[in-house]
mmCIF file of C-alpha atoms in Angstrom:
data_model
loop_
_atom_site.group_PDB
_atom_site.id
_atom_site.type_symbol
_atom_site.label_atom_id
_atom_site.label_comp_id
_atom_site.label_asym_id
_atom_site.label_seq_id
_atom_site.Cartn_x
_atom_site.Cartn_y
_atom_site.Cartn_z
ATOM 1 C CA UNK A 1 -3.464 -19.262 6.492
ATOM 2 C CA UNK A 2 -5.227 -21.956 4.528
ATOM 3 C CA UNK A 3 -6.618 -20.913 1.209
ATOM 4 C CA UNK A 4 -10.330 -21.897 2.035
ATOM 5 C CA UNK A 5 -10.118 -19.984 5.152
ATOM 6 C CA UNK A 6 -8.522 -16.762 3.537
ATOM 7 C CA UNK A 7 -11.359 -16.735 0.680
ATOM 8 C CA UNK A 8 -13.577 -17.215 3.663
ATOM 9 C CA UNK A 9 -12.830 -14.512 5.585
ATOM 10 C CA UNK A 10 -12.400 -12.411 2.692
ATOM 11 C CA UNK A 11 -15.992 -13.297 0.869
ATOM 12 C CA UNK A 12 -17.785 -13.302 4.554
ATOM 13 C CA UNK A 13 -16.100 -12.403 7.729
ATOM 14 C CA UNK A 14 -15.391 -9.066 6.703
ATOM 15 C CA UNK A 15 -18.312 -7.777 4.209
ATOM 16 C CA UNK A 16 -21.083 -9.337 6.379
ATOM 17 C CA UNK A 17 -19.744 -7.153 10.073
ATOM 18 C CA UNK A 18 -18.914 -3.967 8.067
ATOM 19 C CA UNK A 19 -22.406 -4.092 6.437
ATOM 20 C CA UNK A 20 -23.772 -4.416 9.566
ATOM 21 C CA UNK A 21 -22.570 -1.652 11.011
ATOM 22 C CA UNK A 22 -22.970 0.519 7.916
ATOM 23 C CA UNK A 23 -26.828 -0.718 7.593
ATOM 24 C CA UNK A 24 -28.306 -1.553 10.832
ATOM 25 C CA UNK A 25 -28.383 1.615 13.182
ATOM 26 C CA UNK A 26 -29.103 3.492 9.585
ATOM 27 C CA UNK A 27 -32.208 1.401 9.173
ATOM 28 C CA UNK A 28 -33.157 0.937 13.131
ATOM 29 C CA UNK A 29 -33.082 4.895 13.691
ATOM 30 C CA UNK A 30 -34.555 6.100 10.297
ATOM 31 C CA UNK A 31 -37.886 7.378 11.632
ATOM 32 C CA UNK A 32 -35.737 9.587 14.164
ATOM 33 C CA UNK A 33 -33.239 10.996 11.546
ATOM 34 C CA UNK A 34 -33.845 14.916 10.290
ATOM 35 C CA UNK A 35 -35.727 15.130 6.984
ATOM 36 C CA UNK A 36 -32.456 15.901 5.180
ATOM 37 C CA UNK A 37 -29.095 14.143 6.420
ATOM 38 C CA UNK A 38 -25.923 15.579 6.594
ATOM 39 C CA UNK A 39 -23.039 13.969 4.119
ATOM 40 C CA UNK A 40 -20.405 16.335 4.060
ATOM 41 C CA UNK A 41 -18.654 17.736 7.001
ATOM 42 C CA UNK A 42 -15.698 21.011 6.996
ATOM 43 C CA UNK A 43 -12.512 21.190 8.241
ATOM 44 C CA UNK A 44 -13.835 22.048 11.609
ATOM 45 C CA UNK A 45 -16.274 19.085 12.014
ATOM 46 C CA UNK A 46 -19.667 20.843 11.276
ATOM 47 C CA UNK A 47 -21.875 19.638 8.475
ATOM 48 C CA UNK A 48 -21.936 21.729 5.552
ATOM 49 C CA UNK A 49 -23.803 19.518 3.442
ATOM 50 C CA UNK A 50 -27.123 17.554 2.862
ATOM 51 C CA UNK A 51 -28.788 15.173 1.245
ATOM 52 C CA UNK A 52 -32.694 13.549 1.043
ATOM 53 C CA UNK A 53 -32.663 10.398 2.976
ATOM 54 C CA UNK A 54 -33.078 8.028 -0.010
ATOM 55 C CA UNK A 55 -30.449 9.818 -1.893
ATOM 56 C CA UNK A 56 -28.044 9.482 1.310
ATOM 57 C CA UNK A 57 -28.678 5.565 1.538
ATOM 58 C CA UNK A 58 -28.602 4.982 -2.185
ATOM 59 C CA UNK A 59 -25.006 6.931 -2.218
ATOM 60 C CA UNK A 60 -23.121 5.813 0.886
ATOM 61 C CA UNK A 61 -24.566 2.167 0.781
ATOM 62 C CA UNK A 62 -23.697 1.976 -2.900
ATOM 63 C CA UNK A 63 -19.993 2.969 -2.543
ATOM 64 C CA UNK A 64 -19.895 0.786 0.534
ATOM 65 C CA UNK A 65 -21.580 -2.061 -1.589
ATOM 66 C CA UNK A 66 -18.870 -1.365 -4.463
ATOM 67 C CA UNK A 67 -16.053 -1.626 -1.890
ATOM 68 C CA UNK A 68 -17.305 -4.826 -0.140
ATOM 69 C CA UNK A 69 -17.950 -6.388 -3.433
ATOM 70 C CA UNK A 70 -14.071 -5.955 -4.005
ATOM 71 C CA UNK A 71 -13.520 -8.258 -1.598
ATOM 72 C CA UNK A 72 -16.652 -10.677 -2.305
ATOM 73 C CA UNK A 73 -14.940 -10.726 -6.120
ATOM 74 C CA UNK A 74 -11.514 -11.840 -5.160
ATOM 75 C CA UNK A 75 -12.566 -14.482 -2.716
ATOM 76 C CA UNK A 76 -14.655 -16.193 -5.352
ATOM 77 C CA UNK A 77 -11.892 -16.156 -8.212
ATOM 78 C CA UNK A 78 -10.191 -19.070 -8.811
ATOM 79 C CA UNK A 79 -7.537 -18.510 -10.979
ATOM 80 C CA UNK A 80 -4.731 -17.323 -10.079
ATOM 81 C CA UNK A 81 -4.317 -13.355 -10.224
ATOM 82 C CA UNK A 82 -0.799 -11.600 -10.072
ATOM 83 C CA UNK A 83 1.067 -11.180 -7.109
ATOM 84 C CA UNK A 84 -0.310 -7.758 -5.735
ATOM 85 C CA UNK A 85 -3.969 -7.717 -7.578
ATOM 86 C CA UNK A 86 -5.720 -9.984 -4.097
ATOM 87 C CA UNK A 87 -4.453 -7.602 -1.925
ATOM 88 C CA UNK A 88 -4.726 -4.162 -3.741
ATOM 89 C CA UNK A 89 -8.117 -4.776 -4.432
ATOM 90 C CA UNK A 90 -9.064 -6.226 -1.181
ATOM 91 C CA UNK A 91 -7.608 -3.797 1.016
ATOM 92 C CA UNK A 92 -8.656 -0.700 -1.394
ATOM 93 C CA UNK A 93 -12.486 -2.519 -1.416
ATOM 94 C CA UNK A 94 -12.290 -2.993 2.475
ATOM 95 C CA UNK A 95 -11.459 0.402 3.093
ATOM 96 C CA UNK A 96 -13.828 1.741 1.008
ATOM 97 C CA UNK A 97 -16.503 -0.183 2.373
ATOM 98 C CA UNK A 98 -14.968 0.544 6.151
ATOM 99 C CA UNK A 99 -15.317 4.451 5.131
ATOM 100 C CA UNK A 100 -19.061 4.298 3.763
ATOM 101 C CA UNK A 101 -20.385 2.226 6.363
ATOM 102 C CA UNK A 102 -19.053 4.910 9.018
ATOM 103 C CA UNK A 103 -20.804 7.547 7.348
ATOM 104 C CA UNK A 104 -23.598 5.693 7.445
ATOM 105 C CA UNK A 105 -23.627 4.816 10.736
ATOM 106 C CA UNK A 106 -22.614 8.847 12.431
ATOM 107 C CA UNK A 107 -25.109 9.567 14.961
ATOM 108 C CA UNK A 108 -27.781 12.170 13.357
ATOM 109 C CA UNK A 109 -30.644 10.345 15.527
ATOM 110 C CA UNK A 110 -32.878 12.936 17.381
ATOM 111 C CA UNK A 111 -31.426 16.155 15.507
ATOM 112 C CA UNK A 112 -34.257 18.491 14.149
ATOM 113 C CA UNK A 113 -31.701 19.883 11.416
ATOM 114 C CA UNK A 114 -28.774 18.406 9.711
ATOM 115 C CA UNK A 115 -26.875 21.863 9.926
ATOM 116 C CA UNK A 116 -26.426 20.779 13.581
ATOM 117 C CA UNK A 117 -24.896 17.328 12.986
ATOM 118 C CA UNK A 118 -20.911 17.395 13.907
ATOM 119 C CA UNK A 119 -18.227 15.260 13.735
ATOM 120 C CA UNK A 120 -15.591 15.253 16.854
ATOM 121 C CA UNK A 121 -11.932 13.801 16.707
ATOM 122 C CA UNK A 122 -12.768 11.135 19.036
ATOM 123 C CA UNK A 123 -15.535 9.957 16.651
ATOM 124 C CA UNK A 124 -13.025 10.664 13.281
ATOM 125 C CA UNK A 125 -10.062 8.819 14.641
ATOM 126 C CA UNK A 126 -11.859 5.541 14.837
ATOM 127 C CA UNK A 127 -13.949 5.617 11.688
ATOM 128 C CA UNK A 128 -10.713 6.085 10.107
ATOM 129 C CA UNK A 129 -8.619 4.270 11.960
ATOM 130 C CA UNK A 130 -10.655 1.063 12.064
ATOM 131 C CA UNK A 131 -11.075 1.832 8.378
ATOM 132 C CA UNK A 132 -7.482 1.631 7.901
ATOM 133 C CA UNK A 133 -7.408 -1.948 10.227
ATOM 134 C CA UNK A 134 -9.914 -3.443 8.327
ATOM 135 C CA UNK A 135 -7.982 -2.799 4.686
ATOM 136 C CA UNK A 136 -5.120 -4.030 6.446
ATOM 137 C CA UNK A 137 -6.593 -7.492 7.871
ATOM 138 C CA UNK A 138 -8.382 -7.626 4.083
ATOM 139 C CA UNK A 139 -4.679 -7.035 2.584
ATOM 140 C CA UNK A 140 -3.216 -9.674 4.800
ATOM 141 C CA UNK A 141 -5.507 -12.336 4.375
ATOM 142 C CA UNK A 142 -5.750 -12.234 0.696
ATOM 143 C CA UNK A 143 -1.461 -12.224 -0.188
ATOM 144 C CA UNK A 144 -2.104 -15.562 1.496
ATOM 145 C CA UNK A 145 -3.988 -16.971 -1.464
ATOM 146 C CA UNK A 146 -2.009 -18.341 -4.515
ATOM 147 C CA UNK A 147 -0.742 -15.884 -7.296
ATOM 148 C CA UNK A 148 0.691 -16.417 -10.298
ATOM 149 C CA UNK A 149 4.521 -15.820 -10.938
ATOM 150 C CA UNK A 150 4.716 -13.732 -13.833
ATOM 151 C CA UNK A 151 8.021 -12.048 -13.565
ATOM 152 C CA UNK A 152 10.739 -13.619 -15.913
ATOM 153 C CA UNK A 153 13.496 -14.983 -14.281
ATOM 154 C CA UNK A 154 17.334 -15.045 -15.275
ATOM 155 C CA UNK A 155 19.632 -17.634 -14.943
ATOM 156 C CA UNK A 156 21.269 -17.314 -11.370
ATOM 157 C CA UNK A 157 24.642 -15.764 -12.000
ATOM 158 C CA UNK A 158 27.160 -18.253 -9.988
ATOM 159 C CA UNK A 159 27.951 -16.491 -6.268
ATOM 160 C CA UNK A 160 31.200 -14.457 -5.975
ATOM 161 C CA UNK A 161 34.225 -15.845 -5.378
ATOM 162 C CA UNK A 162 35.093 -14.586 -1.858
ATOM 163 C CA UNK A 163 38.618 -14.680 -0.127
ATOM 164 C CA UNK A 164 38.252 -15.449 4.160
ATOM 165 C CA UNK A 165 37.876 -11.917 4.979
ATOM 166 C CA UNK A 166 37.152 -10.196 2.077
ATOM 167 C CA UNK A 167 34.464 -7.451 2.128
ATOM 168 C CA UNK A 168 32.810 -6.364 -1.030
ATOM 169 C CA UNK A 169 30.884 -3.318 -0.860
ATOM 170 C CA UNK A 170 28.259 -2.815 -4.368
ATOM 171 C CA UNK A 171 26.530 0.809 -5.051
ATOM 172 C CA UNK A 172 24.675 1.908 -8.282
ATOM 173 C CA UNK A 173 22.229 4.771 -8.774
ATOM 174 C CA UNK A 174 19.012 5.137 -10.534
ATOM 175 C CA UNK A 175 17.077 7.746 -11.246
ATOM 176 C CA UNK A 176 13.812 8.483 -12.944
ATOM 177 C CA UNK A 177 11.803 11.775 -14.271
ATOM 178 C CA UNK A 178 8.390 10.781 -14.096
ATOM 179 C CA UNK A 179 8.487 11.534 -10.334
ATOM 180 C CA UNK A 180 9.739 14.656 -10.537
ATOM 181 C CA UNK A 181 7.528 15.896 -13.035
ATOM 182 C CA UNK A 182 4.499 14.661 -11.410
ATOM 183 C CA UNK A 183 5.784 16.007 -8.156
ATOM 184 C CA UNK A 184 6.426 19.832 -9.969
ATOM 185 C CA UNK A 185 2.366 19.273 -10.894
ATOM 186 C CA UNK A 186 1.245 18.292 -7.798
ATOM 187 C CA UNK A 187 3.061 21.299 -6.164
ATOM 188 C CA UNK A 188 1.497 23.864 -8.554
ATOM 189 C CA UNK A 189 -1.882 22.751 -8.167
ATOM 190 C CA UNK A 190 -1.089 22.872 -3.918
ATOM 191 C CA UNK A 191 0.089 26.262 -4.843
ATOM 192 C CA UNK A 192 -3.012 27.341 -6.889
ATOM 193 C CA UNK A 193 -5.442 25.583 -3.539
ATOM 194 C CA UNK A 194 -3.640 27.120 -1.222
ATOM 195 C CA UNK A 195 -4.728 30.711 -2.623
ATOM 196 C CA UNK A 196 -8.452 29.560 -3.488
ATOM 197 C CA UNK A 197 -9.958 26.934 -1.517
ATOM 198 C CA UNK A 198 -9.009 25.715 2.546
ATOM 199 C CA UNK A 199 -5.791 26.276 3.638
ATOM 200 C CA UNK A 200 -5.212 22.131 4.933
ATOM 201 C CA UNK A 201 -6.283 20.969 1.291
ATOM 202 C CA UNK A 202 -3.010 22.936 -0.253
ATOM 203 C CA UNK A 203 -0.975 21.771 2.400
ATOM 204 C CA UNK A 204 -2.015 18.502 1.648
ATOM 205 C CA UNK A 205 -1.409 18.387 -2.284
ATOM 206 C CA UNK A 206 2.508 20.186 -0.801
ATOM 207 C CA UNK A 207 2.769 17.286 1.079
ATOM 208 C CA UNK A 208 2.837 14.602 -1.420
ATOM 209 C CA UNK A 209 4.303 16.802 -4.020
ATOM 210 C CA UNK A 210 7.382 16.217 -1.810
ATOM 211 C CA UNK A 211 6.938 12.651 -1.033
ATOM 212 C CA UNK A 212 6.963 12.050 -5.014
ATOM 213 C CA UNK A 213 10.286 14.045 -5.658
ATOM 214 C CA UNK A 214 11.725 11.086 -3.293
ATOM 215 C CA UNK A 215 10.968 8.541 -5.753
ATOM 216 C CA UNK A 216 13.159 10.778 -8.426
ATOM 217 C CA UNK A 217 16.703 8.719 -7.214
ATOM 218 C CA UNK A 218 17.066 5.920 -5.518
ATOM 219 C CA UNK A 219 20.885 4.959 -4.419
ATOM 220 C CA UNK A 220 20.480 0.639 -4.025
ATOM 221 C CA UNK A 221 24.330 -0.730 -1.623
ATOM 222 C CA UNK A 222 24.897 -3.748 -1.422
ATOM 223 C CA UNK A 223 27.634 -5.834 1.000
ATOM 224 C CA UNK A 224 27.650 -8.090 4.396
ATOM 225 C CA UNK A 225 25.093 -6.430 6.500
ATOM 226 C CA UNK A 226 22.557 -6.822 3.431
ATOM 227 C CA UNK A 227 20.827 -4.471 0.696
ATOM 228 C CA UNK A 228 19.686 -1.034 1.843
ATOM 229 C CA UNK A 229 17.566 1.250 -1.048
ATOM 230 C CA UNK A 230 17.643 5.157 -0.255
ATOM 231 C CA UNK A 231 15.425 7.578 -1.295
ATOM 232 C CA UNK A 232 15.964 10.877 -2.536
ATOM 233 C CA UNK A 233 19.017 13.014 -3.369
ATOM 234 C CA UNK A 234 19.332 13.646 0.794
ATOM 235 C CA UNK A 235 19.274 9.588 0.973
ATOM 236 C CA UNK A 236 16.271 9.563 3.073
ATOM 237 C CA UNK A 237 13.846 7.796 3.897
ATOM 238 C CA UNK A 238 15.950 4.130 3.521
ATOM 239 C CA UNK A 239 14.920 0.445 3.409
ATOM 240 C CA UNK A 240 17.399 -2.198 4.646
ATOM 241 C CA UNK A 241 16.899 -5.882 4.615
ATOM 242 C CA UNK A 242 19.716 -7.523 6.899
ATOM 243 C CA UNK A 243 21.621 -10.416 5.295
ATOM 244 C CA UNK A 244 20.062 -12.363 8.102
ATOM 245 C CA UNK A 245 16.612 -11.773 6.453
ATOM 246 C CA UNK A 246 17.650 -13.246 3.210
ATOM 247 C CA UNK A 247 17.609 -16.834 1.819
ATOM 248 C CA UNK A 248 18.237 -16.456 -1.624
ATOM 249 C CA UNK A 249 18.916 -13.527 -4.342
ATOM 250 C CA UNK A 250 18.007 -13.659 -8.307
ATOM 251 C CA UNK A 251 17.743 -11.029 -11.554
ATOM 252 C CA UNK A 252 14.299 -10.228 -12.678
ATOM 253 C CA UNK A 253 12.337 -8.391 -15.314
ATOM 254 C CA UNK A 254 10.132 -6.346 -13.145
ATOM 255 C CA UNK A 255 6.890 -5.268 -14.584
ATOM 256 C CA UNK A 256 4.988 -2.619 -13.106
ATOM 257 C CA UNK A 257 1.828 -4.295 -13.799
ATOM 258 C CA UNK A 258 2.532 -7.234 -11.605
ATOM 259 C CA UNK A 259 3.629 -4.907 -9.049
ATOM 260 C CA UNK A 260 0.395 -2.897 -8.636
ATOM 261 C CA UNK A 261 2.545 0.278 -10.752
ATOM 262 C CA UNK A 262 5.543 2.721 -9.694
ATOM 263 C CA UNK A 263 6.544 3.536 -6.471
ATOM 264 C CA UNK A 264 7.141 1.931 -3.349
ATOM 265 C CA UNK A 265 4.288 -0.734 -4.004
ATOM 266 C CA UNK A 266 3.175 -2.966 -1.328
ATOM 267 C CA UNK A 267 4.377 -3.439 2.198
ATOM 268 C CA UNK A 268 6.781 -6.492 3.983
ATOM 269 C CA UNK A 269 4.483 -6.371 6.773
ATOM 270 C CA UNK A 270 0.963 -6.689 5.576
ATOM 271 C CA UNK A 271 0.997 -8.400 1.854
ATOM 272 C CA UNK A 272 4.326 -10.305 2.147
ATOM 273 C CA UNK A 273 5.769 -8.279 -1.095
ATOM 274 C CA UNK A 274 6.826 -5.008 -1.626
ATOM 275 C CA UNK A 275 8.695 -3.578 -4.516
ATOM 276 C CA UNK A 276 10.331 -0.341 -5.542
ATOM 277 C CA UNK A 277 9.634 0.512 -9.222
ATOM 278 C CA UNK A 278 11.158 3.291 -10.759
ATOM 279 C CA UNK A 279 10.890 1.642 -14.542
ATOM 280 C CA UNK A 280 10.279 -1.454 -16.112
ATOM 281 C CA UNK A 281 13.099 -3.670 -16.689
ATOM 282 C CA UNK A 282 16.089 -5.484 -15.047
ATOM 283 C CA UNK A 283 15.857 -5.253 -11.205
ATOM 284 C CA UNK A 284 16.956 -7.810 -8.355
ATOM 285 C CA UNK A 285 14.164 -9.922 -5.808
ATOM 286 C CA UNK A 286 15.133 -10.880 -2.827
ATOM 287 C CA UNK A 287 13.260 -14.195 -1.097
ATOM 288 C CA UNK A 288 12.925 -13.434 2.157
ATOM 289 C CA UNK A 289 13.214 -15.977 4.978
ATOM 290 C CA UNK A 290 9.094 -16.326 5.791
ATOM 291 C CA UNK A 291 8.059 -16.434 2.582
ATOM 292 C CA UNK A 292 8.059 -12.908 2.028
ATOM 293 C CA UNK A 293 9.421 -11.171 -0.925
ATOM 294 C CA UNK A 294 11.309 -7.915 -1.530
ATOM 295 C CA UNK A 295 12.247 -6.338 -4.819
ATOM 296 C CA UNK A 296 13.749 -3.331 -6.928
ATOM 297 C CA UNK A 297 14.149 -2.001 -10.157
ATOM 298 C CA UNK A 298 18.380 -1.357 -10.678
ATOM 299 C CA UNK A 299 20.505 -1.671 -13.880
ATOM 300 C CA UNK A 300 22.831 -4.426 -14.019
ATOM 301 C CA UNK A 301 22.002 -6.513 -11.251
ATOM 302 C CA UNK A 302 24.000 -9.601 -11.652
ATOM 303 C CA UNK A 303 27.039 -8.008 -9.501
ATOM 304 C CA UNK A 304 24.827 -7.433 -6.222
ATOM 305 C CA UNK A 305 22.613 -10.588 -6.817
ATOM 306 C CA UNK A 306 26.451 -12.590 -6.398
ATOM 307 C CA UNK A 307 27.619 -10.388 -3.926
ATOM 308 C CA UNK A 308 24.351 -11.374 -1.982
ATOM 309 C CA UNK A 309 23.906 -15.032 -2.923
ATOM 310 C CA UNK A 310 27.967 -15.235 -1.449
ATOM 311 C CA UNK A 311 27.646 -13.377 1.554
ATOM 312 C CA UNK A 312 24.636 -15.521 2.331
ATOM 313 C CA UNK A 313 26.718 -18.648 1.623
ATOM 314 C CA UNK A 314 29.204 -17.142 3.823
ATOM 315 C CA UNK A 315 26.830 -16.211 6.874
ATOM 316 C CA UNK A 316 25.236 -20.140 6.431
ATOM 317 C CA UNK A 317 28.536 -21.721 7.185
ATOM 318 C CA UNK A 318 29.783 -19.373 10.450
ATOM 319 C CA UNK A 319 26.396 -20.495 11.862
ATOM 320 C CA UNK A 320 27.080 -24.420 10.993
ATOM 321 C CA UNK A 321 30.916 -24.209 11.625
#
């Protein structure tokens, strides 16, 4: 996508619809809206809170103003930002624009009390889900526009030496605390929520407390098929990128900063980078074929980036011999 066209779509196409459908049945049905409107809805889809009308627009069409303005801000930047900034903020911004605009626009028209306003699944799914579209288009459209390169780069090491043949198979291990001692927090608090407040909200806070413990150990291999990262001490969830995916493999100094922090950070699909950060320091990136970029934090990575760069030497001459 063009660069004028992504700043474009990014400082028009999508703030202009999503305030339109945040503002305009809000404002066309305001004489037929309770005195009081609902804003916060239970577990179970009935309102269990209010607010005064002016309060409610000034709220909702502020956040959704903040979020759109997200987008509006990196559309109009011209300098280049680092690699994951455009899309973090865009797709964060979008969605929370996406997410006020919905509550702005549920259906309280004709109700003589906000305690009787509800909110079904088939009305949830939507909101969120086209919530979650819109972030993603925002995401997409702005790792299009031109970043800055920030990471330092090592001198390639030269490609291994490789017999006709000869298989090479590369395996380190790294492992961090900061996970797992964010993940022990999360779980107590779950804990704590589960005893006072709603059962799903505990569940919730148990649920991520166990997706951070995977980010405690990553095991990065290395040979002919490709690179494959897996998570965890169990080895799961995994990430390969097939050989066939590669063009070219280099050392870095990853920074977290120009990563959007720690974690997995980004996604292949959507922003054209991703990156699994554990700490800052030596890691290996892998330039995609596409344009896209893939990258993670390891310890010595001058074995695996000539393992790599050989076997991709290797795979380019069986398909021109």
């Amino acid at each position: 996508m063009k660069e004028k066209t992504s700043r474009t779509v990014l400082g028009l196409f999508i703030p202009v619809p999503v305030a339109a459908i945040g503002l305009v049945p809000y404002l066309a049905y305001r004489s037929d809206l309770p005195d009081r409107i609902a804003s916060h809805f239970g577990f179970s889809g009935r309102a269990d809170g209010s607010m005064a009308p002016e309060v409610f627009l000034a709220v909702f069409g502020g956040l959704m103003a903040v979020g759109l303005a997200g987008c509006v801000t990196v559309a109009l930047i011209r300098r280049r930002l680092q690699p994951m900034v455009a899309p973090s903020v865009s797709s964060v911004g979008a969605f929370l624009g996406s997410i006020s605009a919905g509550i702005l626009a549920i259906g309280q028209r004709g109700l003589e009390q906000w305690q009787d306003a509800t909110i079904s699944p088939g009305t949830l799914v939507p909101w969120v889900g086209g919530s979650l579209i819109v972030a993603g288009l925002a995401a997409w459209v702005a790792s299009s526009l031109p970043f800055d390169e920030g990471s330092k780069t090592e001198a390639p090491p030269a490609a291994m030496e490789l017999a006709p043949g000869e298989r090479v198979f590369w395996s380190a291990t790294l492992s961090a605390r900061w996970p797992l001692v964010l993940g022990l927090a999360i779980l107590l608090v779950g804990l704590v929520l589960l005893l006072i407040t709603e059962l799903w909200i505990g569940l919730v806070m148990l649920g991520i407390s166990i997706l951070m413990s995977f980010f405690g150990r990553i095991r990065v291999t290395a040979d002919q098929s490709g690179l494959v990262v897996r998570y965890g001490f169990l080895g799961w969830p995994r990430r390969s990128i097939p050989i066939r995916r590669i063009a070219s493999v280099r050392a870095v100094d990853i920074r977290p900063t120009e990563w959007g922090g720690w974690g997995y950070r980004g996604s292949l699909a959507i922003m054209r980078r991703a990156a699994v950060v554990l700490r800052a320091g030596p890691g290996i990136r892998l330039d995609l074929r596409g344009g896209k970029v893939f990258a993670v934090t390891i310890d010595d990575p001058d074995d695996p980036v000539r393992l790599l760069n050989a076997e991709i030497s290797r795979l380019a001459t069986l398909e021109t011999g």
